[in-house]
PDB file of C-alpha atoms in Angstrom:
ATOM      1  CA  UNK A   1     -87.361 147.944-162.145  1.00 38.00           C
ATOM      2  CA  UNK A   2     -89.774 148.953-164.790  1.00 41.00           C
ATOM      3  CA  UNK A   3     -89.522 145.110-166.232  1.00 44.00           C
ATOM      4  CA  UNK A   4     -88.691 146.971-169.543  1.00 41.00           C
ATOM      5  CA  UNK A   5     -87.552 145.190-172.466  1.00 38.00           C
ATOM      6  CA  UNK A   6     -83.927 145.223-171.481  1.00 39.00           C
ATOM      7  CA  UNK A   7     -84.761 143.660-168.335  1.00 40.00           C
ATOM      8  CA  UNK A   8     -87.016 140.915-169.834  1.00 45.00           C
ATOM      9  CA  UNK A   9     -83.551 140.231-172.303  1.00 42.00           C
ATOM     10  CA  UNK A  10     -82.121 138.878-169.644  1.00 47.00           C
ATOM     11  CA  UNK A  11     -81.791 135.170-168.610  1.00 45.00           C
ATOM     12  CA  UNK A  12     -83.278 135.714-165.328  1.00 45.00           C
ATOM     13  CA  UNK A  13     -86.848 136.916-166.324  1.00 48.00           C
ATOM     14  CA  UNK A  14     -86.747 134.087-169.382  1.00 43.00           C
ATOM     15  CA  UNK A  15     -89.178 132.270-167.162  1.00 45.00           C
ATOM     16  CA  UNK A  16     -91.474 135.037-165.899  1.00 48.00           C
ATOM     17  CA  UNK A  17     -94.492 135.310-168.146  1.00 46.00           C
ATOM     18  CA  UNK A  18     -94.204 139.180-168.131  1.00 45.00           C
ATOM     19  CA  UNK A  19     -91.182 138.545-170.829  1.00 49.00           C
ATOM     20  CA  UNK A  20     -93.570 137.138-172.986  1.00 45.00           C
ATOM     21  CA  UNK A  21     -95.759 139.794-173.835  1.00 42.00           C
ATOM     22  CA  UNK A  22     -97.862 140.596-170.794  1.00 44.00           C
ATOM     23  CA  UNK A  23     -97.501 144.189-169.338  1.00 44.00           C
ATOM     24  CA  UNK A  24     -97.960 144.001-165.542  1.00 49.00           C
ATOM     25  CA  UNK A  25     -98.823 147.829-165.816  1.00 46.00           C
ATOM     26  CA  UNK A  26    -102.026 146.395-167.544  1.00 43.00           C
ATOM     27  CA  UNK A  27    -102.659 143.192-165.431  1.00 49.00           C
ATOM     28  CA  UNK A  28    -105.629 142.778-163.597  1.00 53.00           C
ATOM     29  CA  UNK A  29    -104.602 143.605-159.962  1.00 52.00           C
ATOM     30  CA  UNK A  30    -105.889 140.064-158.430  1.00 58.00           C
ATOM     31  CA  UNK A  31    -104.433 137.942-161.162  1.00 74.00           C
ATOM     32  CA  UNK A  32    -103.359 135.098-159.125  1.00 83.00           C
ATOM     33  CA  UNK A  33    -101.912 132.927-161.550  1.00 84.00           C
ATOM     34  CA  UNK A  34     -99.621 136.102-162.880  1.00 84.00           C
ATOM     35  CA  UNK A  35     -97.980 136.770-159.203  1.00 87.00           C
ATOM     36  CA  UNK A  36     -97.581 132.314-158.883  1.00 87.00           C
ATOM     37  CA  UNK A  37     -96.472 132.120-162.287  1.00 87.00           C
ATOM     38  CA  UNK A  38     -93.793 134.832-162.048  1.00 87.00           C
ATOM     39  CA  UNK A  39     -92.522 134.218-158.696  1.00 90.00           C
ATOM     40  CA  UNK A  40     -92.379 130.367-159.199  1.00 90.00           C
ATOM     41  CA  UNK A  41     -90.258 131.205-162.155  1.00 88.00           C
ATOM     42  CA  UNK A  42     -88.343 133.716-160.573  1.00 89.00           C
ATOM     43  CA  UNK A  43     -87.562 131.039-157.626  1.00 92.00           C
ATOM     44  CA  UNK A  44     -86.958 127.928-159.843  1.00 91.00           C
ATOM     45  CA  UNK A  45     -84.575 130.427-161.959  1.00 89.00           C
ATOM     46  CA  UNK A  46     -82.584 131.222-158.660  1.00 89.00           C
ATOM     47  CA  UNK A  47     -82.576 128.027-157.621  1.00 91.00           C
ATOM     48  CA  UNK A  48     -81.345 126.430-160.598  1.00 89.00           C
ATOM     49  CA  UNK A  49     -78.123 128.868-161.301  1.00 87.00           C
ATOM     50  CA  UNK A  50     -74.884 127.358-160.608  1.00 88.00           C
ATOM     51  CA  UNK A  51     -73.059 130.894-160.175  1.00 89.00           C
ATOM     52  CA  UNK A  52     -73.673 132.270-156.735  1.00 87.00           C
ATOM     53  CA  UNK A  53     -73.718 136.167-158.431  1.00 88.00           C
ATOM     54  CA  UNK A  54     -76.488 134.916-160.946  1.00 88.00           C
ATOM     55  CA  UNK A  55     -78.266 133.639-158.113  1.00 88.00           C
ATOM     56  CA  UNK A  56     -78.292 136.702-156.184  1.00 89.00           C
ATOM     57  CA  UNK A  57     -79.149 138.874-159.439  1.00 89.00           C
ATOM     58  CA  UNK A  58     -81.796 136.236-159.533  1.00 89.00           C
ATOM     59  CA  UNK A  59     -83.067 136.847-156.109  1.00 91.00           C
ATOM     60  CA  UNK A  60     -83.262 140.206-156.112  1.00 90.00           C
ATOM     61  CA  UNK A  61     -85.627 140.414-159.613  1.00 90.00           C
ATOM     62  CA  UNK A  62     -87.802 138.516-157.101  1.00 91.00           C
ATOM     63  CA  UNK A  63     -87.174 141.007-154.495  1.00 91.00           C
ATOM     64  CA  UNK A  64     -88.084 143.745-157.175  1.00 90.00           C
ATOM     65  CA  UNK A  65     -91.195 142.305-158.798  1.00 89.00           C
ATOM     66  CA  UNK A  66     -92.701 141.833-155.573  1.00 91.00           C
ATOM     67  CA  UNK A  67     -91.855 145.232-154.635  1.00 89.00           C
ATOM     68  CA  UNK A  68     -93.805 146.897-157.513  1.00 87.00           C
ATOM     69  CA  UNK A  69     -96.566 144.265-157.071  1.00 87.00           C
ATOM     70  CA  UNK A  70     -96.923 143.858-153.233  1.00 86.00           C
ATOM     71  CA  UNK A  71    -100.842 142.364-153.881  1.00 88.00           C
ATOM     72  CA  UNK A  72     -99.129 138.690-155.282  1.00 89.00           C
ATOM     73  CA  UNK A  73     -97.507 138.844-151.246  1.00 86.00           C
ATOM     74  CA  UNK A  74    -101.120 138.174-150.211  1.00 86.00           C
ATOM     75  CA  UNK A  75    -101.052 134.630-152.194  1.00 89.00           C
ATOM     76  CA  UNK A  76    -100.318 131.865-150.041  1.00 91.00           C
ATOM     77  CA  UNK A  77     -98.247 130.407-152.493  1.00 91.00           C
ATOM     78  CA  UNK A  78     -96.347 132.930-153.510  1.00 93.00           C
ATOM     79  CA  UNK A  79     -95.023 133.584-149.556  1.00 95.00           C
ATOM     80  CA  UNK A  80     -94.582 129.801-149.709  1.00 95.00           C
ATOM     81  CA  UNK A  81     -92.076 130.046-152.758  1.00 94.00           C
ATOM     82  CA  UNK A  82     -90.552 132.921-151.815  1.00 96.00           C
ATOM     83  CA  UNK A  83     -89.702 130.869-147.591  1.00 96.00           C
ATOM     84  CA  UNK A  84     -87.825 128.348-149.838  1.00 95.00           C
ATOM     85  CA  UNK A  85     -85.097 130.489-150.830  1.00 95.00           C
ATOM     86  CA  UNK A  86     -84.628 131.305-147.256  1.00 95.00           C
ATOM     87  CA  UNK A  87     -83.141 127.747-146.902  1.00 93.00           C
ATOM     88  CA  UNK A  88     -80.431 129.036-149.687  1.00 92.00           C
ATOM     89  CA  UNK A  89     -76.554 128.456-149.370  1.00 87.00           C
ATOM     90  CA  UNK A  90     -75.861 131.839-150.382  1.00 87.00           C
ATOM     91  CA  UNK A  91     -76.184 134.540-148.139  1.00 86.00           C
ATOM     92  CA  UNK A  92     -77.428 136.955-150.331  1.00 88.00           C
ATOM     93  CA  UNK A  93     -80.146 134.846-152.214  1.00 91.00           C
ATOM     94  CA  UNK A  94     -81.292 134.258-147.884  1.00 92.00           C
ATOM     95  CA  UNK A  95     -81.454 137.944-147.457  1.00 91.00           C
ATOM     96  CA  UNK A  96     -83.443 138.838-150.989  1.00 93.00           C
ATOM     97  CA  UNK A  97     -85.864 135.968-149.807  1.00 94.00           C
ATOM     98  CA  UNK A  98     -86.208 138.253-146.331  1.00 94.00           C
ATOM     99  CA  UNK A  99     -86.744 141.319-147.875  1.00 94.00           C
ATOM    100  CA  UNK A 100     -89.304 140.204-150.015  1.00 95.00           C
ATOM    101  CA  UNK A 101     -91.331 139.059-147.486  1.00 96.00           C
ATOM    102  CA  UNK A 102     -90.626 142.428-145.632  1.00 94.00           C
ATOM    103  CA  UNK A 103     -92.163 144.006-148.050  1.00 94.00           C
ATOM    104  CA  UNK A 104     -95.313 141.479-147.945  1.00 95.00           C
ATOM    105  CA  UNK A 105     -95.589 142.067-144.495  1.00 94.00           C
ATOM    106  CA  UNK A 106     -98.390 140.523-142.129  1.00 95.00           C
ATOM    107  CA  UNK A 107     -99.732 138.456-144.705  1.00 95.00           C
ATOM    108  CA  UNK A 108     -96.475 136.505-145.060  1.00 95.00           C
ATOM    109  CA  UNK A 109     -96.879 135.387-141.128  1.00 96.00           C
ATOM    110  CA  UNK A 110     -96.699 131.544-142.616  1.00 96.00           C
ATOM    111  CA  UNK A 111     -92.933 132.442-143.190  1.00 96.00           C
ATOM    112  CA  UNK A 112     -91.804 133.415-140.006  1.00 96.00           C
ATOM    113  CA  UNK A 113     -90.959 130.315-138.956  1.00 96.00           C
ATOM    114  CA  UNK A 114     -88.469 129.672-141.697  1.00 96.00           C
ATOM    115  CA  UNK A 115     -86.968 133.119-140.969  1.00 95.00           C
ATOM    116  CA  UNK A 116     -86.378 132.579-137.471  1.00 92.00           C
ATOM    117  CA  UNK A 117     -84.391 129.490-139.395  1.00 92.00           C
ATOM    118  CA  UNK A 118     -82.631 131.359-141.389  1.00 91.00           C
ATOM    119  CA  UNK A 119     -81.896 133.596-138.217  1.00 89.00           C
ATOM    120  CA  UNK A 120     -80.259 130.711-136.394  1.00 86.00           C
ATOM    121  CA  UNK A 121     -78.358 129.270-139.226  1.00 84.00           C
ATOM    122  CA  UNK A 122     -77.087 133.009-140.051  1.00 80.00           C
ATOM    123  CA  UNK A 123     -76.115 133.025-136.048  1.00 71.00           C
ATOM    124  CA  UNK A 124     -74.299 129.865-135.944  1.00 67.00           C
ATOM    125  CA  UNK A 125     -72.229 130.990-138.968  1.00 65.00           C
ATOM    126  CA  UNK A 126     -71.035 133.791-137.364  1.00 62.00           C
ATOM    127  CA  UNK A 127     -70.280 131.560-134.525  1.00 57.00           C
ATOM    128  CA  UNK A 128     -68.371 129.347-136.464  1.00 56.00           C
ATOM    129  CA  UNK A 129     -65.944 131.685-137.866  1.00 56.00           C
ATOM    130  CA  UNK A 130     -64.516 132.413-134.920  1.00 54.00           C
ATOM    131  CA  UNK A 131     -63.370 135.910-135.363  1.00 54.00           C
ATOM    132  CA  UNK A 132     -63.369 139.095-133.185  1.00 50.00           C
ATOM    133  CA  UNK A 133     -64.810 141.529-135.707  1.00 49.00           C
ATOM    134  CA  UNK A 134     -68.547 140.514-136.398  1.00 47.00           C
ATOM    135  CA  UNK A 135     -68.637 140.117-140.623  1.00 52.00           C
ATOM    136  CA  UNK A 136     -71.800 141.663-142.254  1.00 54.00           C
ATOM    137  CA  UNK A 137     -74.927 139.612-141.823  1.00 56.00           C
ATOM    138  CA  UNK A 138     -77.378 140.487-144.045  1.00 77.00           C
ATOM    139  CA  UNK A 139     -79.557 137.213-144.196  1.00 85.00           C
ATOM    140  CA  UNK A 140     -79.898 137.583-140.702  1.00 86.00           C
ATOM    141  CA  UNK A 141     -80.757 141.161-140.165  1.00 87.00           C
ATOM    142  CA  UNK A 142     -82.805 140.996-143.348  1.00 89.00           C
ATOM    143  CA  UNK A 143     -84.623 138.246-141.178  1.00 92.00           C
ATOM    144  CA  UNK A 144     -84.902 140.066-137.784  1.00 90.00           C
ATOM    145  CA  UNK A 145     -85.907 142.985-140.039  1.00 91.00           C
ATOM    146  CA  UNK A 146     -88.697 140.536-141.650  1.00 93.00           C
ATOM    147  CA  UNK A 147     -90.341 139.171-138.510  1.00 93.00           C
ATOM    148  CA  UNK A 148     -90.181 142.866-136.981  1.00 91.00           C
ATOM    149  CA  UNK A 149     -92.788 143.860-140.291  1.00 93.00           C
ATOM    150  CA  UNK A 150     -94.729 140.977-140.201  1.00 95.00           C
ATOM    151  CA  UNK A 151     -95.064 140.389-136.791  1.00 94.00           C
ATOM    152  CA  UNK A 152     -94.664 143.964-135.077  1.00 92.00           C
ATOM    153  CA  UNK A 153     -92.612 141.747-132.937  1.00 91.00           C
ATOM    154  CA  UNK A 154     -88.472 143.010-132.111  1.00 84.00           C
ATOM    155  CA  UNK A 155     -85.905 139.862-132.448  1.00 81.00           C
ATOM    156  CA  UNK A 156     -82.620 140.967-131.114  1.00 76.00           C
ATOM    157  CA  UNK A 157     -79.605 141.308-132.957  1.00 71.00           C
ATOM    158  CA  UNK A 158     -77.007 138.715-133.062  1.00 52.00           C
ATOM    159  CA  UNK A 159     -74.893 138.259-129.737  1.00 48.00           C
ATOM    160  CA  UNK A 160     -71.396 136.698-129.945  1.00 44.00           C
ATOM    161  CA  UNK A 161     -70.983 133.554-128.150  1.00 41.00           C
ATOM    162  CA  UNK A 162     -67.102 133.726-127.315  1.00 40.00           C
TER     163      UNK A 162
END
């Protein structure tokens, strides 16, 4: 995502302050309010769409933007924004959430309890449907996969309990 113009049309960057005029190719690398402004949006804009698709689109622009900016991941409260989504009731908003802090890596250590969460309510799911062939669970391995690059540490993968 080059957060071009087309991009910043859209009704999920409306509350990122990079829509309104401010290049992030020209922002001062440590501008803290930029990342907590942006992601807050991004989060709040997420959080506040009553399609489950919209949310996910949402999710992911978060997932992008901190991508191609990993130095707001060093921001305690942008890793603390971000561990909120991981809480979602959509699967794919949960694993957007992971993969961002993936990509933040160590510094988002204040998350990891919140993804072993997510990791446990992605687990009982699974248990919960009840059926032989194991759906796609992308929250969780997104999670696993999370902890592994901020911790160094392996979870294992999800066991069936039936």
């Amino acid at each position: 995502c080059d957060w071009s113009s087309d991009v910043c049309s859209s009704d999920l960057c409306l509350a990122a302050p990079l829509c309104k005029g401010a290049s992030p190719r020209h922002l001062n690398q440590n501008d803290s309010s930029f990342c907590d402004t942006t992601v807050t949006g991004l989060v709040n804009t997420a959080r506040a769409q009553s399609n489950h698709d919209a949310r996910i689109n949402a999710s992911l622009v978060l997932t992008q933007f901190i991508h191609d900016h990993p130095y707001c991941g060093r921001l305690a409260k942008v890793v603390s924004a971000i561990s909120v989504l991981l809480s979602d009731d959509v699967d794919g908003v949960r694993m957007s959430a992971a993969m961002a802090l993936a990509d933040i890596g160590p510094p988002a250590a204040s998350a990891v309890p919140a993804l072993e969460d997510a990791i446990k309510r992605s687990d009982a799911l699974l248990d919960a449907s009840h059926s032989p062939v194991l759906p796609v669970d992308s929250a969780g391995d997104a999670a696993r996969d999370a902890i592994h690059k901020i911790t160094g540490k392996s979870v294992p993968g999800y066991q069936q309990n039936f």
